[in-house]
PDB file of C-alpha atoms in Angstrom:
ATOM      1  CA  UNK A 401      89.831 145.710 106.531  1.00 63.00           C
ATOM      2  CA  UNK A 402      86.533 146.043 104.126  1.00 81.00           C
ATOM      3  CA  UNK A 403      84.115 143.280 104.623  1.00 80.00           C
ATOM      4  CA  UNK A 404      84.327 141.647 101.480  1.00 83.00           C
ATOM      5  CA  UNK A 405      87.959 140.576 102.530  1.00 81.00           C
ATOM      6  CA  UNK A 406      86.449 139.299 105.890  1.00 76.00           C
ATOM      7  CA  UNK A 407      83.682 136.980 104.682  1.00 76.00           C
ATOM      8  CA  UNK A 408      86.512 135.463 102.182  1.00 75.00           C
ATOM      9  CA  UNK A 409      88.655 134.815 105.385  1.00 73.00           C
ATOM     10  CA  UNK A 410      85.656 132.875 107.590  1.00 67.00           C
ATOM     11  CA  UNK A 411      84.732 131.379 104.236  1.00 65.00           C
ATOM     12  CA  UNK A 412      87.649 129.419 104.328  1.00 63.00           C
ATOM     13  CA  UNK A 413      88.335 128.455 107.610  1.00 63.00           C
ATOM     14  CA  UNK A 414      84.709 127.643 108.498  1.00 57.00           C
ATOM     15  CA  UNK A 415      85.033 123.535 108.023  1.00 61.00           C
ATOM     16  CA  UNK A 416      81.169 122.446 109.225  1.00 67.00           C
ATOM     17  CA  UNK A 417      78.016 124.892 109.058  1.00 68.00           C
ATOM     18  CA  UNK A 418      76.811 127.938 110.609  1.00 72.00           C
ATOM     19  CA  UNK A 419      77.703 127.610 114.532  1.00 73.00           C
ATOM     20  CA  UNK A 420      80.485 125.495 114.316  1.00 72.00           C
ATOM     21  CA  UNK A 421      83.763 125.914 115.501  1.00 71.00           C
ATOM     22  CA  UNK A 422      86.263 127.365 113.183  1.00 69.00           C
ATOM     23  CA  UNK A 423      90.163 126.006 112.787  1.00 66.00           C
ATOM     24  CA  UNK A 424      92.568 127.235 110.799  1.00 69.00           C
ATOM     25  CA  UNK A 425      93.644 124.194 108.973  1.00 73.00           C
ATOM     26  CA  UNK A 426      91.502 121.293 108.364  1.00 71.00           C
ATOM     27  CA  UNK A 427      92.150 117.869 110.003  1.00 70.00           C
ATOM     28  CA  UNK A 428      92.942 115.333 107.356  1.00 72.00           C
ATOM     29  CA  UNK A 429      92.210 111.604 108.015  1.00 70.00           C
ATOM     30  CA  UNK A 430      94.483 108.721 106.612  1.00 67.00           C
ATOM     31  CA  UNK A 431      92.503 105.953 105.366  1.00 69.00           C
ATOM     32  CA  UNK A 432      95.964 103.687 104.737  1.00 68.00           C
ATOM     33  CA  UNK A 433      95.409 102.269 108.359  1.00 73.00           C
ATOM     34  CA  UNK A 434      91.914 100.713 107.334  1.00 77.00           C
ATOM     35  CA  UNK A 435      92.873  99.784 103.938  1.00 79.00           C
ATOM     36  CA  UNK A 436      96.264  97.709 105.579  1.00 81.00           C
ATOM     37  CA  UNK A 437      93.333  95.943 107.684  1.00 87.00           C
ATOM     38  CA  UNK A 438      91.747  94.873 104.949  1.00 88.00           C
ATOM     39  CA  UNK A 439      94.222  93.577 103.074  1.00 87.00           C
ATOM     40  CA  UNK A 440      95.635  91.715 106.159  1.00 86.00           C
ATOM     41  CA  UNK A 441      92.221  89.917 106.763  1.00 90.00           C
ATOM     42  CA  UNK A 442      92.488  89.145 103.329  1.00 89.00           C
ATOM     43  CA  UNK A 443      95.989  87.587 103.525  1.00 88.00           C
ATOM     44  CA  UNK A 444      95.002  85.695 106.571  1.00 89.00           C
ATOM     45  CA  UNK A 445      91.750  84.314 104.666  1.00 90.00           C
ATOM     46  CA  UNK A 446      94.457  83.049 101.954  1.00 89.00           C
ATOM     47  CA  UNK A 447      96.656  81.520 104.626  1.00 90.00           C
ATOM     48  CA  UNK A 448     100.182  83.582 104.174  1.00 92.00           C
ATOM     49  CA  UNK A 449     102.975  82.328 106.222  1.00 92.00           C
ATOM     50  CA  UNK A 450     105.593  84.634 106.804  1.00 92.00           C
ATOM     51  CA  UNK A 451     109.050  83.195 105.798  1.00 93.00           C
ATOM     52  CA  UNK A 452     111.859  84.860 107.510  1.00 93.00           C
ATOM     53  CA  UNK A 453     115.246  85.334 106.690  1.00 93.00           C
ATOM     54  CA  UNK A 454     114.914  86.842 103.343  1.00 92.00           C
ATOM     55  CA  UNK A 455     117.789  89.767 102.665  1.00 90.00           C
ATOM     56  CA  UNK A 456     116.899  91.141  99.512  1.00 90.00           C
ATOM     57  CA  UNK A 457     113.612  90.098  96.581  1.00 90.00           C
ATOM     58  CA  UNK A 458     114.719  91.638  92.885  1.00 89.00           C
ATOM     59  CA  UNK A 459     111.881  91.742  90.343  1.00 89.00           C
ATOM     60  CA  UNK A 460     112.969  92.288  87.044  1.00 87.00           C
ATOM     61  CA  UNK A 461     110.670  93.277  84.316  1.00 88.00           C
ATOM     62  CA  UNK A 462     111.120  92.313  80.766  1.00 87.00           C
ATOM     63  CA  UNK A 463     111.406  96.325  79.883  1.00 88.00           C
ATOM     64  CA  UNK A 464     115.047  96.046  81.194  1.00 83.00           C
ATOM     65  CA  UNK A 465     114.200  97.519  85.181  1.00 89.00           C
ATOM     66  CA  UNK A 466     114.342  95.901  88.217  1.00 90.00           C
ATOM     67  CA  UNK A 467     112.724  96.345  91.306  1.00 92.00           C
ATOM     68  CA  UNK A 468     114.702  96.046  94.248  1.00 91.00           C
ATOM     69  CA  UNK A 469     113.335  95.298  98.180  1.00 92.00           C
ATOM     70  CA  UNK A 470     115.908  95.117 100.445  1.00 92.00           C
ATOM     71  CA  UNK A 471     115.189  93.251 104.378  1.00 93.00           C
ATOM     72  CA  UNK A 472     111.145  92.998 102.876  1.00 93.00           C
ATOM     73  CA  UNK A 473     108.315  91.024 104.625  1.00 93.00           C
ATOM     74  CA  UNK A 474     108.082  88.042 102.283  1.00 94.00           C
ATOM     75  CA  UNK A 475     104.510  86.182 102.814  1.00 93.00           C
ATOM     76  CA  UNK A 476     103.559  83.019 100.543  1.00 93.00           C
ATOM     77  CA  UNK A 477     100.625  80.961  99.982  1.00 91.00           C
ATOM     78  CA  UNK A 478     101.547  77.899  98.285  1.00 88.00           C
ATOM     79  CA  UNK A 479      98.429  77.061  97.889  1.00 88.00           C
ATOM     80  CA  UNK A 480      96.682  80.095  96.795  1.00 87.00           C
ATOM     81  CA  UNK A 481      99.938  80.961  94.628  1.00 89.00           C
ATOM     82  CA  UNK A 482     100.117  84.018  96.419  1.00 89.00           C
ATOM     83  CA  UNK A 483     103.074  85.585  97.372  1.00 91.00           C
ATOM     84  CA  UNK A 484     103.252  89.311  99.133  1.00 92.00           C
ATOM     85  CA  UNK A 485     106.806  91.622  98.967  1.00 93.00           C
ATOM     86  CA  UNK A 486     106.353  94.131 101.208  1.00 91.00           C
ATOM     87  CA  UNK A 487     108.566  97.076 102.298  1.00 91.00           C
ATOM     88  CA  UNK A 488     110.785 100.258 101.207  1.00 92.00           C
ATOM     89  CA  UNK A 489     111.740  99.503  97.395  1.00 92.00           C
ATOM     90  CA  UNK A 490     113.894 100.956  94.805  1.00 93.00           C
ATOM     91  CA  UNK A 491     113.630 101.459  91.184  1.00 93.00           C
ATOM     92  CA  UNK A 492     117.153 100.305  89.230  1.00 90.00           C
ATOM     93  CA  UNK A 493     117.992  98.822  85.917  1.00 89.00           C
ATOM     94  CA  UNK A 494     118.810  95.722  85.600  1.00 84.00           C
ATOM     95  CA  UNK A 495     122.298  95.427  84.174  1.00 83.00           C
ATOM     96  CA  UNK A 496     123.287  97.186  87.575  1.00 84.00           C
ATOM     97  CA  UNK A 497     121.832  94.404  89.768  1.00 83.00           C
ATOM     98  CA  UNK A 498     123.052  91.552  87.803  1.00 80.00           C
ATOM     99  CA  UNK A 499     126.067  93.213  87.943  1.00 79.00           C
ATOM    100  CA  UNK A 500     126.262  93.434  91.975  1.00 79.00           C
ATOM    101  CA  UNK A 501     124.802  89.471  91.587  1.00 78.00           C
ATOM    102  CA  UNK A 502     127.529  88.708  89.832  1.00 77.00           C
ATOM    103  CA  UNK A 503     130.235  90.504  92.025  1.00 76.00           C
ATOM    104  CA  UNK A 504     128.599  88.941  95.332  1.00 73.00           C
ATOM    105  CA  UNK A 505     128.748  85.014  93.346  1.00 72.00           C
ATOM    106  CA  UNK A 506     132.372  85.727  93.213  1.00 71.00           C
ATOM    107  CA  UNK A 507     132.907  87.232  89.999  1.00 69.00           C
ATOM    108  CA  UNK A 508     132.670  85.246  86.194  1.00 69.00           C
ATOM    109  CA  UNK A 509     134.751  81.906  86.680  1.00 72.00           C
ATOM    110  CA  UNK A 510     132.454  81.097  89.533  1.00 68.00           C
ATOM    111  CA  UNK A 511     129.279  81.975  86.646  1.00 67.00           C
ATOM    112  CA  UNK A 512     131.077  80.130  84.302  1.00 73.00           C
ATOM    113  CA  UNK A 513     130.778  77.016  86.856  1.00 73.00           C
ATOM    114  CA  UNK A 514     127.539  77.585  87.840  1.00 66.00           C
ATOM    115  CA  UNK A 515     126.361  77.932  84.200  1.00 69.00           C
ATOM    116  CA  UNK A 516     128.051  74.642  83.548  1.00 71.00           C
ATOM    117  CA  UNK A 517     126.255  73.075  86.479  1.00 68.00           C
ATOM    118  CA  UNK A 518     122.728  74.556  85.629  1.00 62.00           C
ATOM    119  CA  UNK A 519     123.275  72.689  81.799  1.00 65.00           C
ATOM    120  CA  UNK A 520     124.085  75.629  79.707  1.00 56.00           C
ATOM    121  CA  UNK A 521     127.407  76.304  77.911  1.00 50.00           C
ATOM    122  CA  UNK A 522     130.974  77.094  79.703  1.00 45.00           C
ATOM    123  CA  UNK A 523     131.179  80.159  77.809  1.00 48.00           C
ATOM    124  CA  UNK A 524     128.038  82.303  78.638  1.00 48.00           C
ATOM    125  CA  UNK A 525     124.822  82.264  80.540  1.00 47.00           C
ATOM    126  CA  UNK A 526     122.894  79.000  80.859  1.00 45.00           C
ATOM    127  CA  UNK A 527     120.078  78.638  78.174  1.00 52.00           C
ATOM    128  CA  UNK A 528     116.843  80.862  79.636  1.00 51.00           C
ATOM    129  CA  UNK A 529     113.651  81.442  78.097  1.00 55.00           C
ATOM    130  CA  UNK A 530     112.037  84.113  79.797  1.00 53.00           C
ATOM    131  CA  UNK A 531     107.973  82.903  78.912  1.00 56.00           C
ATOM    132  CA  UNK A 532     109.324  80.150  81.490  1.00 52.00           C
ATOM    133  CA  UNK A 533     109.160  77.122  79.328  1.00 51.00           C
ATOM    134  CA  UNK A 534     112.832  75.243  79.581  1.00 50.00           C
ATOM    135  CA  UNK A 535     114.387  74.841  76.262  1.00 53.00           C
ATOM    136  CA  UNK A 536     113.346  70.988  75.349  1.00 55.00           C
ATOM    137  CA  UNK A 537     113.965  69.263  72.676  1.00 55.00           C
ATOM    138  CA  UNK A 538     110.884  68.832  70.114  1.00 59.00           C
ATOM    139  CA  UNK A 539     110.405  64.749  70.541  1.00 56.00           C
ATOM    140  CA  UNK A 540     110.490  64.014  73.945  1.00 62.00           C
ATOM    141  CA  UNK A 541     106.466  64.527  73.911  1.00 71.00           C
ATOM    142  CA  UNK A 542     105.882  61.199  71.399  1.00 75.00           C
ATOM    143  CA  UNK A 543     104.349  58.197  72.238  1.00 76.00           C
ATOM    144  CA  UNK A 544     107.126  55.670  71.801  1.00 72.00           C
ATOM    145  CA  UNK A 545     106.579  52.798  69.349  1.00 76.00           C
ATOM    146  CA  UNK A 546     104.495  49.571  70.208  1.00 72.00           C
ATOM    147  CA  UNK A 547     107.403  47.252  70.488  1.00 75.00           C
ATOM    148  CA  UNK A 548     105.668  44.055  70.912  1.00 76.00           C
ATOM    149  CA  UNK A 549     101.931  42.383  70.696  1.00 79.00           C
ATOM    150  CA  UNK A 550     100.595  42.787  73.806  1.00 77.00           C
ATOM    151  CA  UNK A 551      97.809  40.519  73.393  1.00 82.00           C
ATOM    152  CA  UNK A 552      99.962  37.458  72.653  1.00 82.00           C
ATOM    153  CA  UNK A 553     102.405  37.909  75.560  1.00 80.00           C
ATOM    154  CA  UNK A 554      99.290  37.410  77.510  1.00 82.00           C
ATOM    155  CA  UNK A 555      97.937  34.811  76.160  1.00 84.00           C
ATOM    156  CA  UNK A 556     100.906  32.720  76.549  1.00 83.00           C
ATOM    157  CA  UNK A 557     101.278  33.914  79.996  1.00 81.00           C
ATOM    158  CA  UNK A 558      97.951  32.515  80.689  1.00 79.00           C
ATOM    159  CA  UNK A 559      98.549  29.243  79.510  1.00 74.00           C
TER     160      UNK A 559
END
């Protein structure tokens, strides 16, 4: 071996300065436990309660995919409007989960009842809008009329 090759070699290997000890692979720290700790103190600041029971959270995007947890740690905040979805996830489209929804509800008469329940029409899907704003009709947010003087139905109840 020429010399050249050597000082390469301990180049390498050599992790702190001259005199220290030398180890053939460095060590490499996580810093995912310290960052969890902070974002549990942080939680816990909010108030999260963890609600139990929860089988499966779907998050579906307006792009068409869906985001899938299945058994997750659900934590909510009512107050804070904070809820937390953690665990393994999966990425799927949506059409395939709204299919398996379906399939687990019992199949389409059993949509077709539910839609009829939830207001919508017998044939399809209830009427959705997606910005989250139910589908209203334009006058419900008038004043109504002044039907009567007020002022004289007082008076003549004072007298």
């Amino acid at each position: 071996m020429n010399a050249e090759k050597l000082q390469k070699m301990a180049g390498a290997v050599r992790v702190g300065g001259k005199g220290s000890v030398r180890r053939k692979k460095k060590a490499v720290h996580k810093n995912t436990s310290t960052d969890d700790k902070r974002l549990q103190g942080t939680l816990k600041r909010l108030g999260v309660n963890t609600i139990p029971g929860i089988e499966e959270v779907l998050l579906i995007n307006n792009d068409g995919s869906a985001l899938q947890f299945l058994n997750p740690k659900v934590q909510a905040s009512i107050a804070a409007n904070t809820y937390v979805v953690s665990g393994p996830s999966q990425q799927k489209r949506a059409q395939d989960v709204l299919a398996s929804m379906l399939a687990g509800m019992g199949g389409v008469p059993n949509m077709q009842s539910l839609a009829q329940l939830m207001g919508g029409g017998g044939a399809g899907l209830p009427s959705f809008n997606p910005e989250g704003a139910a589908d209203e009709p334009e006058g419900d947010d008038d004043v109504p009329e002044l039907v009567g003087d007020f002022e004289q139905a007082a008076a003549a109840k004072a007298e």
